[in-house]
PDB file of C-alpha atoms in Angstrom:
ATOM      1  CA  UNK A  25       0.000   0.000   0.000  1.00 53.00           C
ATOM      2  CA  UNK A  26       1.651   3.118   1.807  1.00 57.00           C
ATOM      3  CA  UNK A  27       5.188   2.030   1.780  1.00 54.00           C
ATOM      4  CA  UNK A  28       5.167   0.444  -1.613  1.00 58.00           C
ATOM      5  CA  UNK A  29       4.507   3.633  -2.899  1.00 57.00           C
ATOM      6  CA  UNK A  30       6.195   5.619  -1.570  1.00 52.00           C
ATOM      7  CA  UNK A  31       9.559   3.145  -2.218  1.00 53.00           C
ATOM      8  CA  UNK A  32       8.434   3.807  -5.925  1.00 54.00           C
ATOM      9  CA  UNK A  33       7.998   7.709  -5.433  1.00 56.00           C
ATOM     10  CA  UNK A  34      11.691   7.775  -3.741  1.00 54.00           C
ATOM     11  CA  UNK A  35      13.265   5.778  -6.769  1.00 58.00           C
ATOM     12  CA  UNK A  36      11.372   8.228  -9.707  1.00 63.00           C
ATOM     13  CA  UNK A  37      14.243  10.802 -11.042  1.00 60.00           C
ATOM     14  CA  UNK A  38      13.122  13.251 -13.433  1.00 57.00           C
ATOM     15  CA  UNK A  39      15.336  15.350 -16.224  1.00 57.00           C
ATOM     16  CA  UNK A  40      17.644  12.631 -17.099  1.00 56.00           C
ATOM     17  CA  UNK A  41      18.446  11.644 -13.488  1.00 63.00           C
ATOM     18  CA  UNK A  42      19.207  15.077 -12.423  1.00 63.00           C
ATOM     19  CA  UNK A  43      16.118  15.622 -10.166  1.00 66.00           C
ATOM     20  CA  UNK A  44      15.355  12.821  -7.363  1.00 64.00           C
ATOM     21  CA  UNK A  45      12.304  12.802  -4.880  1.00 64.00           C
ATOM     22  CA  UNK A  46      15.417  13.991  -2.170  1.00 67.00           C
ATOM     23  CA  UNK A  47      16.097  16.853  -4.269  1.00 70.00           C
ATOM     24  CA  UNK A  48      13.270  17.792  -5.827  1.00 70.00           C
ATOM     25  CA  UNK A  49      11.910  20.434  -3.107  1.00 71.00           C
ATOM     26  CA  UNK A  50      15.252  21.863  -2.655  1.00 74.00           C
ATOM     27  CA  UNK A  51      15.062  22.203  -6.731  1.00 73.00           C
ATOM     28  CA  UNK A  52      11.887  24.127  -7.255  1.00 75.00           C
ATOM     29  CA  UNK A  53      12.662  26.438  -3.713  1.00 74.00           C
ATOM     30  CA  UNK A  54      15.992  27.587  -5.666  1.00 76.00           C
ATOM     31  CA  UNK A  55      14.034  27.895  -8.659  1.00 73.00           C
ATOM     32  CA  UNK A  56      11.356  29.627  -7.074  1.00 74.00           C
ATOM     33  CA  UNK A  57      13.831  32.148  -5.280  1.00 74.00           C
ATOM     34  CA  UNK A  58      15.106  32.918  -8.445  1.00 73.00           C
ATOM     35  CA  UNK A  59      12.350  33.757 -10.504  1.00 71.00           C
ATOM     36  CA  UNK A  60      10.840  35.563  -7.355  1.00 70.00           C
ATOM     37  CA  UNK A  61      13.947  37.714  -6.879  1.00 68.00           C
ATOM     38  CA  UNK A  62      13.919  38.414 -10.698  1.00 66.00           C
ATOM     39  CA  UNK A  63      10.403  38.492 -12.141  1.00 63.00           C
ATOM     40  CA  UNK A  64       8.914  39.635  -8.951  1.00 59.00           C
ATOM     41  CA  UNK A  65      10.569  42.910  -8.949  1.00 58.00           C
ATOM     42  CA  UNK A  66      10.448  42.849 -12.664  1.00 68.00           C
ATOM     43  CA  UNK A  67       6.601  41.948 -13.355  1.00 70.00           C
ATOM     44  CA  UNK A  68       4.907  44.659 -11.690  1.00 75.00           C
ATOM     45  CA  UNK A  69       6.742  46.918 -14.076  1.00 81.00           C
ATOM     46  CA  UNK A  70       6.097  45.337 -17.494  1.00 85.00           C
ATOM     47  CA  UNK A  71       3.080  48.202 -18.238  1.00 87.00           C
ATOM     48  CA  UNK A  72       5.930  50.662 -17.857  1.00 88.00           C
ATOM     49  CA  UNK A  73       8.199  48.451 -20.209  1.00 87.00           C
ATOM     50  CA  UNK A  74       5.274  48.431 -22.811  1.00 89.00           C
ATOM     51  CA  UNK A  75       4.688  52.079 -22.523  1.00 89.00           C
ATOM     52  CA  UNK A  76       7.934  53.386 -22.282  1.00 89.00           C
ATOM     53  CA  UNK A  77      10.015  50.969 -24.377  1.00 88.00           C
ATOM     54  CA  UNK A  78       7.713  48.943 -26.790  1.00 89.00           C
ATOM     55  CA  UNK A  79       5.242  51.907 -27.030  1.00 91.00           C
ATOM     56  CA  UNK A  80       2.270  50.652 -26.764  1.00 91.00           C
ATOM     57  CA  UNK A  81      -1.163  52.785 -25.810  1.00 91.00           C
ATOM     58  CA  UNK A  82      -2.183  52.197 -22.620  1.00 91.00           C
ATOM     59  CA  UNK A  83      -5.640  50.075 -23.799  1.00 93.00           C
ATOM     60  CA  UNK A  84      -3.826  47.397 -25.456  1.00 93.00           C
ATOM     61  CA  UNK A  85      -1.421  47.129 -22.610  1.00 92.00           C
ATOM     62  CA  UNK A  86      -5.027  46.689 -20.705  1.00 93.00           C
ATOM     63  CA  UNK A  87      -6.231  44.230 -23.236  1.00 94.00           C
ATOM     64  CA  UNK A  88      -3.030  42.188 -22.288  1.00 93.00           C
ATOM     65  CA  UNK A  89      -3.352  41.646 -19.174  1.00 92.00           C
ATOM     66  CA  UNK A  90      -7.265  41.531 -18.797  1.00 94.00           C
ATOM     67  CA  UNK A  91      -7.222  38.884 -20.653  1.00 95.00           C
ATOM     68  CA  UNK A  92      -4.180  37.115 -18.888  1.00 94.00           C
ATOM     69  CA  UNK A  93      -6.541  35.556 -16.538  1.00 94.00           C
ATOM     70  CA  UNK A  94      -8.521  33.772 -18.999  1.00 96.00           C
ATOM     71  CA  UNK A  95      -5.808  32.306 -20.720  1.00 97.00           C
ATOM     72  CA  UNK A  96      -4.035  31.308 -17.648  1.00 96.00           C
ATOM     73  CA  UNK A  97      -8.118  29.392 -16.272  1.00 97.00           C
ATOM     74  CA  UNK A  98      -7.799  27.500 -20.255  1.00 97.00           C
ATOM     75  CA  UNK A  99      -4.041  27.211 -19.906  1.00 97.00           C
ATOM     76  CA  UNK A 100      -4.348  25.478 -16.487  1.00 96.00           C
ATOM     77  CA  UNK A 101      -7.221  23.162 -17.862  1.00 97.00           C
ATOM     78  CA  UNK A 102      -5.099  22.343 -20.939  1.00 97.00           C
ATOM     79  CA  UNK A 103      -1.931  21.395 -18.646  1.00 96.00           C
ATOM     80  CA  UNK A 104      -3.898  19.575 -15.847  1.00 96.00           C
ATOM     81  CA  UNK A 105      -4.961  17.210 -18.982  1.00 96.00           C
ATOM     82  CA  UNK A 106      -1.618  16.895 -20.523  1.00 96.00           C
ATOM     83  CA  UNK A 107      -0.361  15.924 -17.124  1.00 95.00           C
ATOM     84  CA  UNK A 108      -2.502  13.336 -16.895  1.00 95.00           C
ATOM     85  CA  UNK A 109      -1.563  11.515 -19.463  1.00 95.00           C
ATOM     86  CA  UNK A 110       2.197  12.107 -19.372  1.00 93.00           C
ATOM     87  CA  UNK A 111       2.967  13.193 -15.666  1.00 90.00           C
ATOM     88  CA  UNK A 112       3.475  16.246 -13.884  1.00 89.00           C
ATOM     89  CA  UNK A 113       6.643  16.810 -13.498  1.00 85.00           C
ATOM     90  CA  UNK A 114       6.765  15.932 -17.670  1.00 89.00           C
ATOM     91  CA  UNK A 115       4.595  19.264 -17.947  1.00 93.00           C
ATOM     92  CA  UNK A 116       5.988  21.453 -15.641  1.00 89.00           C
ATOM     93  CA  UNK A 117       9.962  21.297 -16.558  1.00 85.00           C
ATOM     94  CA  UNK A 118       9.225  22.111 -19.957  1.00 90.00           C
ATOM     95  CA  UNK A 119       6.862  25.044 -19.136  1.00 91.00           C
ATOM     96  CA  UNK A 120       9.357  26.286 -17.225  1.00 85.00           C
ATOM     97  CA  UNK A 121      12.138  25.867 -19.292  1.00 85.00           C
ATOM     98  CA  UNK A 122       9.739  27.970 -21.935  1.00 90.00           C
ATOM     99  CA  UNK A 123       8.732  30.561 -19.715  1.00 86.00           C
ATOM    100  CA  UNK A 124      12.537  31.232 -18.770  1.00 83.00           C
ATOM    101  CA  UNK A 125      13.318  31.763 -22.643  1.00 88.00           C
ATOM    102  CA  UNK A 126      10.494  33.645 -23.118  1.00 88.00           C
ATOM    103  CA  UNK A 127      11.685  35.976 -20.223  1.00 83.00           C
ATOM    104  CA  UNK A 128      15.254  36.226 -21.551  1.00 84.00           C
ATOM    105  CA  UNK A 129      13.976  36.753 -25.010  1.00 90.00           C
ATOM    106  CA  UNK A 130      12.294  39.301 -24.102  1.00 87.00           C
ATOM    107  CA  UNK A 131      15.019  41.110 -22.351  1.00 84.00           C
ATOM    108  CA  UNK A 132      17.346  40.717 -25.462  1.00 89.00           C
ATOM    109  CA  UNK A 133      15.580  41.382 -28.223  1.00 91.00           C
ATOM    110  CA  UNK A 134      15.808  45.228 -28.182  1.00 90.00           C
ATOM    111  CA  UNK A 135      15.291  45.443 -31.785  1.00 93.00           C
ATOM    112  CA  UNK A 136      11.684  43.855 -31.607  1.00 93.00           C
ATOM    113  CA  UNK A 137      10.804  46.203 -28.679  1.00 90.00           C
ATOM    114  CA  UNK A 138       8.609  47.861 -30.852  1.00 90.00           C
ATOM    115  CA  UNK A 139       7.355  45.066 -32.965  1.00 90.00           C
ATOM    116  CA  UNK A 140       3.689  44.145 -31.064  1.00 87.00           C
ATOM    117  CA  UNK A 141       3.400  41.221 -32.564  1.00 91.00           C
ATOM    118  CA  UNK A 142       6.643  40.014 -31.205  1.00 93.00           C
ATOM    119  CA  UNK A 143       6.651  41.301 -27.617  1.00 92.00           C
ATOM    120  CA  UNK A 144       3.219  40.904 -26.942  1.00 93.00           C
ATOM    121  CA  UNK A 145       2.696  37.265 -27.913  1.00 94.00           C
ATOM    122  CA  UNK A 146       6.034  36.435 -25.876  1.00 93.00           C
ATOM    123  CA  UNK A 147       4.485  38.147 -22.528  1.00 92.00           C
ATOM    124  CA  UNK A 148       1.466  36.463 -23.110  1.00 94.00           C
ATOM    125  CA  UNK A 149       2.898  32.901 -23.555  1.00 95.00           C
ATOM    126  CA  UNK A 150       5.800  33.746 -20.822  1.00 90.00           C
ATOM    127  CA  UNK A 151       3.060  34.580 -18.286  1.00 91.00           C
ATOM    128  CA  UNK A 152       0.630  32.069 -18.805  1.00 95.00           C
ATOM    129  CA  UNK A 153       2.887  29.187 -19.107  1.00 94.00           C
ATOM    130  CA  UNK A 154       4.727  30.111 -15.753  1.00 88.00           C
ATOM    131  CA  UNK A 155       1.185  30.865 -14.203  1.00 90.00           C
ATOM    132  CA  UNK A 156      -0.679  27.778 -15.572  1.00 95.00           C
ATOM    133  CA  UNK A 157       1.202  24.853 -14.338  1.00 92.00           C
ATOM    134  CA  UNK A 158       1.966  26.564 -10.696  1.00 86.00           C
ATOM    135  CA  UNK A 159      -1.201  23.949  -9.791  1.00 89.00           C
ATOM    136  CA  UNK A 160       0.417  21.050 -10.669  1.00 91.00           C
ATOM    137  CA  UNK A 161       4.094  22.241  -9.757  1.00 85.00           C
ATOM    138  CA  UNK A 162       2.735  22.647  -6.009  1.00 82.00           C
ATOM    139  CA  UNK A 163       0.952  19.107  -6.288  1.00 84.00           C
ATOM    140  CA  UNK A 164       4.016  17.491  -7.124  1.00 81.00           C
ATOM    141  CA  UNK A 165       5.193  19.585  -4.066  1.00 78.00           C
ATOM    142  CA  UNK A 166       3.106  18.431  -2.069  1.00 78.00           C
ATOM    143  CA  UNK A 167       3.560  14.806  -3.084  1.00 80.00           C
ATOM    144  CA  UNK A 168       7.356  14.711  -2.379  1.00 74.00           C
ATOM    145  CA  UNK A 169       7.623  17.070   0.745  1.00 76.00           C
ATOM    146  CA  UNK A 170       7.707  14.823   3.506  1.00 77.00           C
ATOM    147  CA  UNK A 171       4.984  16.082   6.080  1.00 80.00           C
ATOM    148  CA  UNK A 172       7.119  16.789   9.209  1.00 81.00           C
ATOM    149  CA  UNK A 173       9.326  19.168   6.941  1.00 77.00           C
ATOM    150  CA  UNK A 174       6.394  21.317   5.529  1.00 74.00           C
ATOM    151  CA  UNK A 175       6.469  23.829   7.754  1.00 79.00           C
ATOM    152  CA  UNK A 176       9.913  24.058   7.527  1.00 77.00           C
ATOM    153  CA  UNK A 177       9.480  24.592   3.617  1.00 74.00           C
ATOM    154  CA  UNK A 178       6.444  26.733   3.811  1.00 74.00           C
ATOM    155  CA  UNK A 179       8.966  29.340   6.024  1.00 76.00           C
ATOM    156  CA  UNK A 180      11.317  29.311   3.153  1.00 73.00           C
ATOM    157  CA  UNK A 181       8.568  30.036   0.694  1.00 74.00           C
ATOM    158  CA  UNK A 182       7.853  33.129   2.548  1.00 76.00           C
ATOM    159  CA  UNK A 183      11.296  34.134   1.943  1.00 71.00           C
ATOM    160  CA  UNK A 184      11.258  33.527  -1.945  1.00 67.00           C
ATOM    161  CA  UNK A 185       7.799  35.268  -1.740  1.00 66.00           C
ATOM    162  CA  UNK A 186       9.051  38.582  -0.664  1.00 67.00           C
ATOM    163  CA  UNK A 187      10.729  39.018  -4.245  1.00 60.00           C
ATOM    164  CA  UNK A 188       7.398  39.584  -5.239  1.00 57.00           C
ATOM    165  CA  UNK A 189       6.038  42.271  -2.966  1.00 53.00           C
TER     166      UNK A 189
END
């Protein structure tokens, strides 16, 4: 029952035998500290980035992220059904690993800055990829925390989340 699987959990590695159920919490908190310490004191300043860089009028910077939430509810749907059928962890490495490129692609391509239908399309997919599969990236959290070190891990968290205040 119990045991059994958990002796399978603890023997799962993920990206090629990099990630193992011992590491995997200690993974995603440096991961999450990162993008905290980055995008969170980065995000709240993308209308200002759209405005003063890209140029963009003020309504379709509105448009953008109005409609962020819907695409993130469909996004989440979409990935929660993927996951499914492939695994969790199989959906959320990759989403990450495109939601990083989209956020360094849109740091380095100064040229497209004022291109909409370049800058625009890679906030959109940056944001609701990252945002989408945060569900299933705390489920697999969840899974592989063991419970007397959750509070331990949920104090960390706090840390990580003050990037984005």
């Amino acid at each position: 029952g119990d045991a059994r699987e958990l002796g399978l959990r603890a023997s799962r590695t993920a990206c090629f035998g990099l990630i193992t159920a011992g590491n995997l919490r200690g993974f995603f908190f440096l991961g999450e500290l990162i993008l905290s310490l980055g995008a969170g004191m980065t995000v709240k300043f993308f209308p200002v980035f759209f405005d003063v860089r890209c140029h963009e009028d003020p309504a379709t910077v509105q448009i953008v992220f109005a409609s962020l939430g819907g695409i993130v509810a469909v996004g989440t749907i979409i990935f929660n059904w993927i996951a499914k059928r492939v695994g969790r962890m199989q959906v959320v490495i990759p989403c990450f690993c495109i939601g990083v490129t989209c956020t360094l692609l849109i740091g380095s391509l100064r040229s497209f800055y004022t291109v909409p239908g370049v800058m625009i399309p890679l906030f959109i997919l940056r944001c609701s990829i990252m945002w989408s599969t945060s569900a299933l990236k705390g489920s697999v959290i969840a899974d592989y925390t063991p419970k007397a070190q959750r509070g331990r891990w949920k104090a960390l968290e706090s840390i990580a989340g003050m990037g984005w205040s």
